[in-house]
PDB file of C-alpha atoms and ligand atoms in Angstrom:
ATOM      1  CA  MET A   1     149.726 185.252  90.319  1.00 92.00           C
ATOM      2  CA  GLU A   2     152.612 183.467  88.533  1.00 97.00           C
ATOM      3  CA  LYS A   3     155.958 185.119  89.340  1.00 98.00           C
ATOM      4  CA  LEU A   4     157.034 188.234  86.999  1.00 99.00           C
ATOM      5  CA  ILE A   5     159.214 187.801  84.117  1.00 99.00           C
ATOM      6  CA  ILE A   6     161.263 190.799  83.428  1.00 99.00           C
ATOM      7  CA  THR A   7     162.990 191.071  80.040  1.00 99.00           C
ATOM      8  CA  ALA A   8     165.456 193.598  79.597  1.00 99.00           C
ATOM      9  CA  ALA A   9     165.624 195.365  75.646  1.00 99.00           C
ATOM     10  CA  ILE A  10     168.925 196.683  76.492  1.00 98.00           C
ATOM     11  CA  CYS A  11     169.819 198.022  72.886  1.00 98.00           C
ATOM     12  CA  GLY A  12     167.256 198.301  70.338  1.00 98.00           C
ATOM     13  CA  ALA A  13     168.200 199.434  66.811  1.00 98.00           C
ATOM     14  CA  GLU A  14     166.936 203.029  66.714  1.00 97.00           C
ATOM     15  CA  VAL A  15     167.997 204.458  70.007  1.00 98.00           C
ATOM     16  CA  THR A  16     171.964 206.093  70.181  1.00 98.00           C
ATOM     17  CA  LYS A  17     174.275 207.217  72.700  1.00 98.00           C
ATOM     18  CA  GLU A  18     173.190 210.891  71.648  1.00 98.00           C
ATOM     19  CA  HIS A  19     170.056 209.744  73.768  1.00 98.00           C
ATOM     20  CA  ASN A  20     171.793 208.123  76.541  1.00 98.00           C
ATOM     21  CA  PRO A  21     175.319 207.645  76.858  1.00 98.00           C
ATOM     22  CA  ALA A  22     175.021 203.956  78.118  1.00 98.00           C
ATOM     23  CA  VAL A  23     173.378 202.650  75.135  1.00 99.00           C
ATOM     24  CA  PRO A  24     175.393 199.755  74.114  1.00 99.00           C
ATOM     25  CA  TYR A  25     177.410 199.463  70.879  1.00 98.00           C
ATOM     26  CA  THR A  26     180.557 197.361  71.263  1.00 98.00           C
ATOM     27  CA  ILE A  27     180.594 193.540  72.617  1.00 98.00           C
ATOM     28  CA  GLU A  28     182.043 194.536  75.749  1.00 98.00           C
ATOM     29  CA  GLU A  29     178.900 197.285  76.294  1.00 99.00           C
ATOM     30  CA  ILE A  30     176.194 194.803  75.236  1.00 98.00           C
ATOM     31  CA  GLY A  31     177.688 192.437  78.191  1.00 98.00           C
ATOM     32  CA  ARG A  32     178.028 195.243  80.582  1.00 98.00           C
ATOM     33  CA  GLU A  33     174.173 196.175  80.094  1.00 99.00           C
ATOM     34  CA  ALA A  34     173.166 192.750  79.957  1.00 99.00           C
ATOM     35  CA  LEU A  35     174.702 191.833  83.088  1.00 99.00           C
ATOM     36  CA  SER A  36     173.627 194.835  84.743  1.00 99.00           C
ATOM     37  CA  ALA A  37     169.986 194.154  83.764  1.00 99.00           C
ATOM     38  CA  TYR A  38     170.551 190.430  85.074  1.00 98.00           C
ATOM     39  CA  ASN A  39     171.949 191.286  88.563  1.00 98.00           C
ATOM     40  CA  ALA A  40     169.036 193.614  88.824  1.00 99.00           C
ATOM     41  CA  GLY A  41     166.297 190.677  88.199  1.00 98.00           C
ATOM     42  CA  ALA A  42     165.924 190.311  84.348  1.00 99.00           C
ATOM     43  CA  SER A  43     165.439 186.888  83.166  1.00 98.00           C
ATOM     44  CA  ILE A  44     165.356 187.092  79.410  1.00 99.00           C
ATOM     45  CA  ILE A  45     167.864 189.861  77.525  1.00 99.00           C
ATOM     46  CA  HIS A  46     166.087 190.724  73.985  1.00 99.00           C
ATOM     47  CA  LEU A  47     169.081 191.534  72.050  1.00 99.00           C
ATOM     48  CA  HIS A  48     169.565 193.885  69.128  1.00 98.00           C
ATOM     49  CA  VAL A  49     173.387 194.363  68.217  1.00 98.00           C
ATOM     50  CA  ARG A  50     175.449 197.422  66.412  1.00 98.00           C
ATOM     51  CA  GLU A  51     178.716 197.657  65.016  1.00 98.00           C
ATOM     52  CA  ASP A  52     181.271 199.668  67.162  1.00 98.00           C
ATOM     53  CA  ASP A  53     180.071 202.836  65.447  1.00 98.00           C
ATOM     54  CA  GLY A  54     176.275 202.124  66.446  1.00 98.00           C
ATOM     55  CA  THR A  55     175.206 201.149  63.235  1.00 98.00           C
ATOM     56  CA  ALA A  56     172.358 198.181  63.363  1.00 98.00           C
ATOM     57  CA  THR A  57     173.171 194.767  62.308  1.00 98.00           C
ATOM     58  CA  GLN A  58     171.458 191.430  62.098  1.00 98.00           C
ATOM     59  CA  CYS A  59     174.986 189.920  61.242  1.00 98.00           C
ATOM     60  CA  ALA A  60     175.161 186.450  62.335  1.00 98.00           C
ATOM     61  CA  GLU A  61     179.025 186.537  63.442  1.00 98.00           C
ATOM     62  CA  ARG A  62     178.203 189.743  65.609  1.00 98.00           C
ATOM     63  CA  PHE A  63     175.657 188.150  67.205  1.00 98.00           C
ATOM     64  CA  GLY A  64     177.618 184.963  67.763  1.00 98.00           C
ATOM     65  CA  LEU A  65     180.097 187.326  69.753  1.00 98.00           C
ATOM     66  CA  SER A  66     177.371 189.188  71.642  1.00 98.00           C
ATOM     67  CA  ILE A  67     175.468 186.069  72.782  1.00 98.00           C
ATOM     68  CA  ALA A  68     178.742 184.252  74.025  1.00 98.00           C
ATOM     69  CA  GLU A  69     179.567 187.250  75.945  1.00 98.00           C
ATOM     70  CA  ILE A  70     176.299 187.350  77.465  1.00 98.00           C
ATOM     71  CA  GLU A  71     176.359 183.655  78.281  1.00 98.00           C
ATOM     72  CA  ARG A  72     179.628 183.959  79.823  1.00 98.00           C
ATOM     73  CA  LEU A  73     178.452 187.213  81.929  1.00 98.00           C
ATOM     74  CA  CYS A  74     174.980 185.855  82.794  1.00 98.00           C
ATOM     75  CA  PRO A  75     175.137 181.883  82.460  1.00 95.00           C
ATOM     76  CA  ASP A  76     171.286 181.087  82.753  1.00 98.00           C
ATOM     77  CA  ALA A  77     169.833 184.270  80.884  1.00 98.00           C
ATOM     78  CA  ILE A  78     167.322 183.501  78.275  1.00 99.00           C
ATOM     79  CA  ILE A  79     168.760 185.423  75.314  1.00 99.00           C
ATOM     80  CA  GLN A  80     165.955 186.527  72.887  1.00 99.00           C
ATOM     81  CA  PRO A  81     167.601 187.984  69.669  1.00 99.00           C
ATOM     82  CA  SER A  82     165.308 190.096  67.664  1.00 99.00           C
ATOM     83  CA  THR A  83     164.154 189.061  63.990  1.00 98.00           C
ATOM     84  CA  GLY A  84     162.809 192.825  63.656  1.00 98.00           C
ATOM     85  CA  GLY A  85     166.230 194.232  63.331  1.00 98.00           C
ATOM     86  CA  ALA A  86     165.912 197.833  61.948  1.00 98.00           C
ATOM     87  CA  VAL A  87     163.270 199.505  59.764  1.00 97.00           C
ATOM     88  CA  GLY A  88     164.494 198.447  55.575  1.00 97.00           C
ATOM     89  CA  MET A  89     166.656 195.339  56.359  1.00 98.00           C
ATOM     90  CA  SER A  90     165.741 192.483  54.316  1.00 98.00           C
ATOM     91  CA  ASP A  91     164.156 189.209  55.548  1.00 98.00           C
ATOM     92  CA  GLU A  92     167.486 187.211  55.012  1.00 98.00           C
ATOM     93  CA  GLU A  93     169.255 189.885  56.806  1.00 98.00           C
ATOM     94  CA  ARG A  94     166.931 189.720  59.820  1.00 98.00           C
ATOM     95  CA  MET A  95     166.757 185.942  59.983  1.00 98.00           C
ATOM     96  CA  GLN A  96     170.350 185.785  60.728  1.00 98.00           C
ATOM     97  CA  PRO A  97     170.876 185.616  64.540  1.00 98.00           C
ATOM     98  CA  LEU A  98     168.334 182.268  64.246  1.00 98.00           C
ATOM     99  CA  GLN A  99     171.444 180.372  63.043  1.00 98.00           C
ATOM    100  CA  HIS A 100     172.731 180.265  66.719  1.00 98.00           C
ATOM    101  CA  LYS A 101     169.211 178.370  67.736  1.00 98.00           C
ATOM    102  CA  PRO A 102     168.236 180.682  70.840  1.00 98.00           C
ATOM    103  CA  GLU A 103     165.520 179.433  72.968  1.00 98.00           C
ATOM    104  CA  MET A 104     163.368 182.257  71.800  1.00 98.00           C
ATOM    105  CA  ALA A 105     163.221 184.998  69.311  1.00 99.00           C
ATOM    106  CA  THR A 106     160.892 187.878  68.509  1.00 99.00           C
ATOM    107  CA  LEU A 107     158.440 187.980  65.476  1.00 99.00           C
ATOM    108  CA  THR A 108     156.100 190.590  64.410  1.00 99.00           C
ATOM    109  CA  PRO A 109     152.919 189.311  62.763  1.00 98.00           C
ATOM    110  CA  GLY A 110     152.034 192.349  60.790  1.00 98.00           C
ATOM    111  CA  THR A 111     153.057 195.794  59.219  1.00 98.00           C
ATOM    112  CA  VAL A 112     152.922 198.917  61.178  1.00 98.00           C
ATOM    113  CA  ASN A 113     154.203 202.688  60.547  1.00 98.00           C
ATOM    114  CA  PHE A 114     157.216 203.408  62.733  1.00 94.00           C
ATOM    115  CA  GLY A 115     156.965 207.016  62.628  1.00 90.00           C
ATOM    116  CA  GLY A 116     157.895 209.439  59.618  1.00 92.00           C
ATOM    117  CA  ASP A 117     158.416 207.797  56.815  1.00 96.00           C
ATOM    118  CA  ASP A 118     159.713 204.561  58.576  1.00 97.00           C
ATOM    119  CA  ILE A 119     157.585 201.251  57.697  1.00 98.00           C
ATOM    120  CA  PHE A 120     158.217 198.030  59.664  1.00 98.00           C
ATOM    121  CA  ILE A 121     157.007 195.630  56.686  1.00 98.00           C
ATOM    122  CA  ASN A 122     156.431 192.069  57.600  1.00 98.00           C
ATOM    123  CA  SER A 123     154.081 190.637  54.852  1.00 98.00           C
ATOM    124  CA  GLU A 124     152.226 187.285  55.667  1.00 98.00           C
ATOM    125  CA  THR A 125     154.548 185.337  53.670  1.00 98.00           C
ATOM    126  CA  THR A 126     157.586 186.830  55.656  1.00 98.00           C
ATOM    127  CA  VAL A 127     155.655 186.123  59.131  1.00 98.00           C
ATOM    128  CA  LYS A 128     155.350 182.365  57.695  1.00 98.00           C
ATOM    129  CA  ASN A 129     158.555 181.878  56.553  1.00 98.00           C
ATOM    130  CA  PHE A 130     159.926 183.239  59.890  1.00 98.00           C
ATOM    131  CA  VAL A 131     157.553 181.342  62.001  1.00 98.00           C
ATOM    132  CA  THR A 132     158.427 178.160  59.853  1.00 98.00           C
ATOM    133  CA  ARG A 133     162.230 178.602  60.333  1.00 98.00           C
ATOM    134  CA  MET A 134     161.811 179.073  63.847  1.00 98.00           C
ATOM    135  CA  ASN A 135     159.729 175.822  64.360  1.00 98.00           C
ATOM    136  CA  GLU A 136     162.551 173.894  62.557  1.00 98.00           C
ATOM    137  CA  LEU A 137     165.263 175.195  64.829  1.00 98.00           C
ATOM    138  CA  GLY A 138     163.135 174.835  67.910  1.00 98.00           C
ATOM    139  CA  VAL A 139     162.890 178.697  68.902  1.00 98.00           C
ATOM    140  CA  LYS A 140     160.147 180.120  70.719  1.00 98.00           C
ATOM    141  CA  PRO A 141     158.627 182.908  69.030  1.00 99.00           C
ATOM    142  CA  GLU A 142     157.989 185.985  71.115  1.00 99.00           C
ATOM    143  CA  ILE A 143     154.956 187.572  69.069  1.00 99.00           C
ATOM    144  CA  GLU A 144     155.485 191.246  68.899  1.00 99.00           C
ATOM    145  CA  ILE A 145     152.176 193.184  69.018  1.00 99.00           C
ATOM    146  CA  PHE A 146     152.274 196.651  67.598  1.00 98.00           C
ATOM    147  CA  ASP A 147     148.414 196.693  66.789  1.00 98.00           C
ATOM    148  CA  LYS A 148     145.314 194.532  67.547  1.00 98.00           C
ATOM    149  CA  GLY A 149     145.097 193.034  64.072  1.00 98.00           C
ATOM    150  CA  MET A 150     148.122 191.439  64.966  1.00 98.00           C
ATOM    151  CA  VAL A 151     146.805 189.374  67.559  1.00 98.00           C
ATOM    152  CA  ASP A 152     143.980 188.341  65.144  1.00 98.00           C
ATOM    153  CA  THR A 153     146.974 187.101  62.583  1.00 98.00           C
ATOM    154  CA  ALA A 154     148.698 185.156  64.764  1.00 98.00           C
ATOM    155  CA  ILE A 155     145.680 183.377  66.338  1.00 98.00           C
ATOM    156  CA  ARG A 156     144.819 182.842  62.628  1.00 98.00           C
ATOM    157  CA  LEU A 157     148.281 181.378  61.947  1.00 98.00           C
ATOM    158  CA  HIS A 158     147.810 179.518  64.794  1.00 98.00           C
ATOM    159  CA  LYS A 159     144.882 177.776  63.625  1.00 98.00           C
ATOM    160  CA  GLN A 160     146.674 177.122  60.207  1.00 98.00           C
ATOM    161  CA  GLY A 161     149.437 175.076  62.334  1.00 98.00           C
ATOM    162  CA  PHE A 162     152.041 177.811  62.135  1.00 98.00           C
ATOM    163  CA  PHE A 163     152.116 179.591  65.726  1.00 98.00           C
ATOM    164  CA  LYS A 164     152.074 176.712  68.082  1.00 98.00           C
ATOM    165  CA  ALA A 165     150.464 176.831  71.674  1.00 98.00           C
ATOM    166  CA  PRO A 166     151.108 178.125  74.392  1.00 98.00           C
ATOM    167  CA  MET A 167     151.952 181.307  72.179  1.00 98.00           C
ATOM    168  CA  HIS A 168     153.657 184.239  73.977  1.00 99.00           C
ATOM    169  CA  PHE A 169     153.196 187.924  73.213  1.00 99.00           C
ATOM    170  CA  ASN A 170     154.578 191.129  73.590  1.00 99.00           C
ATOM    171  CA  PHE A 171     152.295 194.415  73.878  1.00 99.00           C
ATOM    172  CA  VAL A 172     154.508 197.011  72.531  1.00 98.00           C
ATOM    173  CA  LEU A 173     152.359 200.267  73.558  1.00 98.00           C
ATOM    174  CA  GLY A 174     153.066 203.646  72.225  1.00 98.00           C
ATOM    175  CA  ILE A 175     154.847 203.584  68.892  1.00 97.00           C
ATOM    176  CA  ASN A 176     153.822 206.390  66.734  1.00 95.00           C
ATOM    177  CA  GLY A 177     151.748 204.414  64.270  1.00 96.00           C
ATOM    178  CA  GLY A 178     150.817 201.401  66.561  1.00 98.00           C
ATOM    179  CA  ILE A 179     148.313 201.077  69.558  1.00 98.00           C
ATOM    180  CA  ALA A 180     148.201 203.389  72.244  1.00 98.00           C
ATOM    181  CA  PRO A 181     149.577 203.183  75.689  1.00 98.00           C
ATOM    182  CA  THR A 182     145.980 203.179  77.426  1.00 98.00           C
ATOM    183  CA  THR A 183     144.236 201.080  80.026  1.00 98.00           C
ATOM    184  CA  ARG A 184     141.467 200.718  77.504  1.00 98.00           C
ATOM    185  CA  ASP A 185     143.681 199.238  74.625  1.00 98.00           C
ATOM    186  CA  PHE A 186     145.974 197.383  77.097  1.00 98.00           C
ATOM    187  CA  ALA A 187     142.511 195.774  78.206  1.00 98.00           C
ATOM    188  CA  TYR A 188     141.498 195.207  74.608  1.00 98.00           C
ATOM    189  CA  LEU A 189     144.747 192.978  73.488  1.00 98.00           C
ATOM    190  CA  MET A 190     144.803 191.107  76.887  1.00 98.00           C
ATOM    191  CA  GLU A 191     140.961 190.099  76.583  1.00 98.00           C
ATOM    192  CA  SER A 192     141.873 189.020  72.902  1.00 98.00           C
ATOM    193  CA  LEU A 193     144.296 186.234  73.675  1.00 98.00           C
ATOM    194  CA  PRO A 194     143.509 182.492  73.349  1.00 98.00           C
ATOM    195  CA  SER A 195     143.663 181.028  76.927  1.00 97.00           C
ATOM    196  CA  GLY A 196     146.656 179.511  77.941  1.00 97.00           C
ATOM    197  CA  SER A 197     148.757 182.400  76.362  1.00 98.00           C
ATOM    198  CA  THR A 198     151.355 184.384  78.268  1.00 98.00           C
ATOM    199  CA  PHE A 199     152.118 187.970  77.520  1.00 99.00           C
ATOM    200  CA  THR A 200     154.737 190.681  78.419  1.00 98.00           C
ATOM    201  CA  VAL A 201     154.157 194.250  77.995  1.00 99.00           C
ATOM    202  CA  ALA A 202     156.686 197.019  76.771  1.00 99.00           C
ATOM    203  CA  GLY A 203     155.549 200.723  77.186  1.00 98.00           C
ATOM    204  CA  ILE A 204     157.248 202.944  74.929  1.00 98.00           C
ATOM    205  CA  GLY A 205     158.888 206.351  76.241  1.00 98.00           C
ATOM    206  CA  ARG A 206     157.224 207.687  79.604  1.00 98.00           C
ATOM    207  CA  HIS A 207     154.838 205.257  79.217  1.00 98.00           C
ATOM    208  CA  GLU A 208     157.148 202.187  80.181  1.00 98.00           C
ATOM    209  CA  PHE A 209     156.556 202.328  84.041  1.00 98.00           C
ATOM    210  CA  PRO A 210     152.617 203.116  83.845  1.00 98.00           C
ATOM    211  CA  MET A 211     152.119 199.957  81.654  1.00 98.00           C
ATOM    212  CA  ALA A 212     154.510 197.932  83.383  1.00 98.00           C
ATOM    213  CA  THR A 213     152.317 198.675  86.450  1.00 98.00           C
ATOM    214  CA  LEU A 214     149.092 197.839  84.614  1.00 98.00           C
ATOM    215  CA  SER A 215     150.698 194.474  83.383  1.00 98.00           C
ATOM    216  CA  ILE A 216     152.110 193.740  86.815  1.00 98.00           C
ATOM    217  CA  VAL A 217     148.497 193.992  88.561  1.00 98.00           C
ATOM    218  CA  SER A 218     147.074 192.322  85.588  1.00 98.00           C
ATOM    219  CA  GLY A 219     149.030 188.958  85.807  1.00 98.00           C
ATOM    220  CA  GLY A 220     151.213 189.796  82.590  1.00 98.00           C
ATOM    221  CA  HIS A 221     154.945 190.267  82.421  1.00 99.00           C
ATOM    222  CA  VAL A 222     157.147 193.115  81.730  1.00 99.00           C
ATOM    223  CA  ARG A 223     159.890 194.483  79.577  1.00 99.00           C
ATOM    224  CA  VAL A 224     161.787 197.750  80.137  1.00 99.00           C
ATOM    225  CA  GLY A 225     165.111 198.803  78.594  1.00 99.00           C
ATOM    226  CA  PHE A 226     166.750 201.251  76.232  1.00 99.00           C
ATOM    227  CA  GLU A 227     165.231 199.936  73.063  1.00 98.00           C
ATOM    228  CA  ASP A 228     161.797 201.510  74.624  1.00 98.00           C
ATOM    229  CA  ASN A 229     162.848 204.174  77.122  1.00 98.00           C
ATOM    230  CA  VAL A 230     166.116 205.479  78.148  1.00 98.00           C
ATOM    231  CA  TYR A 231     165.002 207.472  81.359  1.00 98.00           C
ATOM    232  CA  LEU A 232     164.220 206.331  84.908  1.00 98.00           C
ATOM    233  CA  SER A 233     161.923 209.068  85.696  1.00 98.00           C
ATOM    234  CA  LYS A 234     161.199 212.468  84.057  1.00 97.00           C
ATOM    235  CA  GLY A 235     164.151 214.291  82.900  1.00 97.00           C
ATOM    236  CA  VAL A 236     166.722 211.862  84.895  1.00 98.00           C
ATOM    237  CA  ILE A 237     168.631 209.674  82.416  1.00 98.00           C
ATOM    238  CA  ALA A 238     168.832 206.062  83.031  1.00 98.00           C
ATOM    239  CA  LYS A 239     172.898 205.202  84.154  1.00 98.00           C
ATOM    240  CA  SER A 240     172.147 201.705  82.977  1.00 99.00           C
ATOM    241  CA  ASN A 241     169.333 199.231  81.974  1.00 99.00           C
ATOM    242  CA  GLY A 242     169.978 197.365  85.531  1.00 99.00           C
ATOM    243  CA  GLU A 243     168.203 200.690  86.911  1.00 98.00           C
ATOM    244  CA  LEU A 244     165.484 200.197  84.759  1.00 99.00           C
ATOM    245  CA  VAL A 245     164.872 196.804  85.853  1.00 99.00           C
ATOM    246  CA  GLU A 246     165.599 197.917  89.409  1.00 99.00           C
ATOM    247  CA  LYS A 247     162.681 200.071  89.309  1.00 99.00           C
ATOM    248  CA  VAL A 248     160.310 197.394  88.082  1.00 99.00           C
ATOM    249  CA  VAL A 249     161.256 195.226  90.904  1.00 99.00           C
ATOM    250  CA  ARG A 250     160.623 198.057  93.226  1.00 98.00           C
ATOM    251  CA  ILE A 251     157.092 198.380  91.860  1.00 98.00           C
ATOM    252  CA  ALA A 252     156.629 194.633  91.820  1.00 98.00           C
ATOM    253  CA  LYS A 253     157.769 194.031  95.232  1.00 98.00           C
ATOM    254  CA  GLU A 254     155.582 196.899  96.631  1.00 98.00           C
ATOM    255  CA  LEU A 255     152.541 195.143  94.616  1.00 98.00           C
ATOM    256  CA  GLY A 256     153.113 191.893  96.129  1.00 98.00           C
ATOM    257  CA  ARG A 257     154.390 190.134  92.762  1.00 98.00           C
ATOM    258  CA  GLU A 258     157.655 188.266  92.873  1.00 98.00           C
ATOM    259  CA  ILE A 259     160.093 187.875  90.341  1.00 98.00           C
ATOM    260  CA  ALA A 260     160.924 184.919  88.409  1.00 98.00           C
ATOM    261  CA  THR A 261     164.486 183.703  88.020  1.00 98.00           C
ATOM    262  CA  PRO A 262     165.171 182.495  84.649  1.00 98.00           C
ATOM    263  CA  ALA A 263     164.489 178.670  85.650  1.00 98.00           C
ATOM    264  CA  GLU A 264     161.078 179.944  86.520  1.00 98.00           C
ATOM    265  CA  ALA A 265     160.698 182.008  83.583  1.00 98.00           C
ATOM    266  CA  ARG A 266     161.574 178.860  81.385  1.00 98.00           C
ATOM    267  CA  LYS A 267     158.727 176.707  83.234  1.00 98.00           C
ATOM    268  CA  ILE A 268     156.479 179.716  82.708  1.00 98.00           C
ATOM    269  CA  LEU A 269     157.089 180.126  79.023  1.00 98.00           C
ATOM    270  CA  GLU A 270     157.023 176.323  78.361  1.00 98.00           C
ATOM    271  CA  LEU A 271     160.614 176.898  76.974  1.00 98.00           C
TER     272      LEU A 271
HETATM  273  N1  KMH B 301     163.351 197.895  65.564  1.00 69.80           N
HETATM  274  C1  KMH B 301     162.143 197.799  64.798  1.00 69.80           C
HETATM  275  C2  KMH B 301     161.910 197.774  63.291  1.00 69.80           C
HETATM  276  C3  KMH B 301     161.703 193.072  67.491  1.00 69.80           C
HETATM  277  O1  KMH B 301     162.883 193.468  67.860  1.00 69.80           O
HETATM  278  O2  KMH B 301     161.413 192.032  66.912  1.00 69.80           O
HETATM  279  C4  KMH B 301     161.570 196.172  65.097  1.00 69.80           C
HETATM  280  C5  KMH B 301     161.764 195.829  66.480  1.00 69.80           C
HETATM  281  C6  KMH B 301     160.854 194.433  66.963  1.00 69.80           C
HETATM  282  O3  KMH B 301     162.433 196.085  67.133  1.00 69.80           O
HETATM  283 ZN1   ZN B 302     163.520 194.655  69.318  1.00 69.80          ZN
END
């Protein structure tokens, strides 16, 4: 099997210091959490940013400062900004981090309920505009999959020339409104991908490590981090994103899967 690429989703847009005091808001805190994940074995940092008071923002300047800080501390890490931002943001707002021409950025090919009244809106026009901009700037999309129809949309837009092969997917399993964190649904998504694709898995909440293990033994990659889960184990708050990454590394080693360096991750993902 290929070496395991670990992505750390260190910040997110919804989780707060009330959930876990180590959730980063300031540039310094973003750097601290990225470094903890990188030192533990993460090669990709999935990045959302905040104002100092914790408000989610897609401000280009704030992303620029955060990216510079991560590059200073983790020089070869792959930095993957979010274009999802937070529920309710406009497309223009969400696209701002692309100005920095990152190697990768996330892109969700469909709309999904996000619990309660929240709807994460991605019309087909939005998706086409985002992927076109990414292609122009040489940014590889990580295609965020919250439900099976999103895989089909990505394949259809690939056939129309929007998404380029090899496509890279992230299965987000377990949000309220999306596909379930079960072995059956994981297999359904995996078997629906075009050959040559790569994928990673983000299990939400208590499903983070079971879904990570499933992906490790299935040849997929793994995403962990405060965006998806703030607990190291039942009732134990993680002290850092690094602790979550360390746990994945321990599981992978027990299962005989080696961890990819950032250089190896770039090769696997054809960045
Ligand atoms: N915060 C969610 C609304 C992404 O980063 O691309 C969207 C999200 C997906 O987190
Ligand atoms: Zn995200």
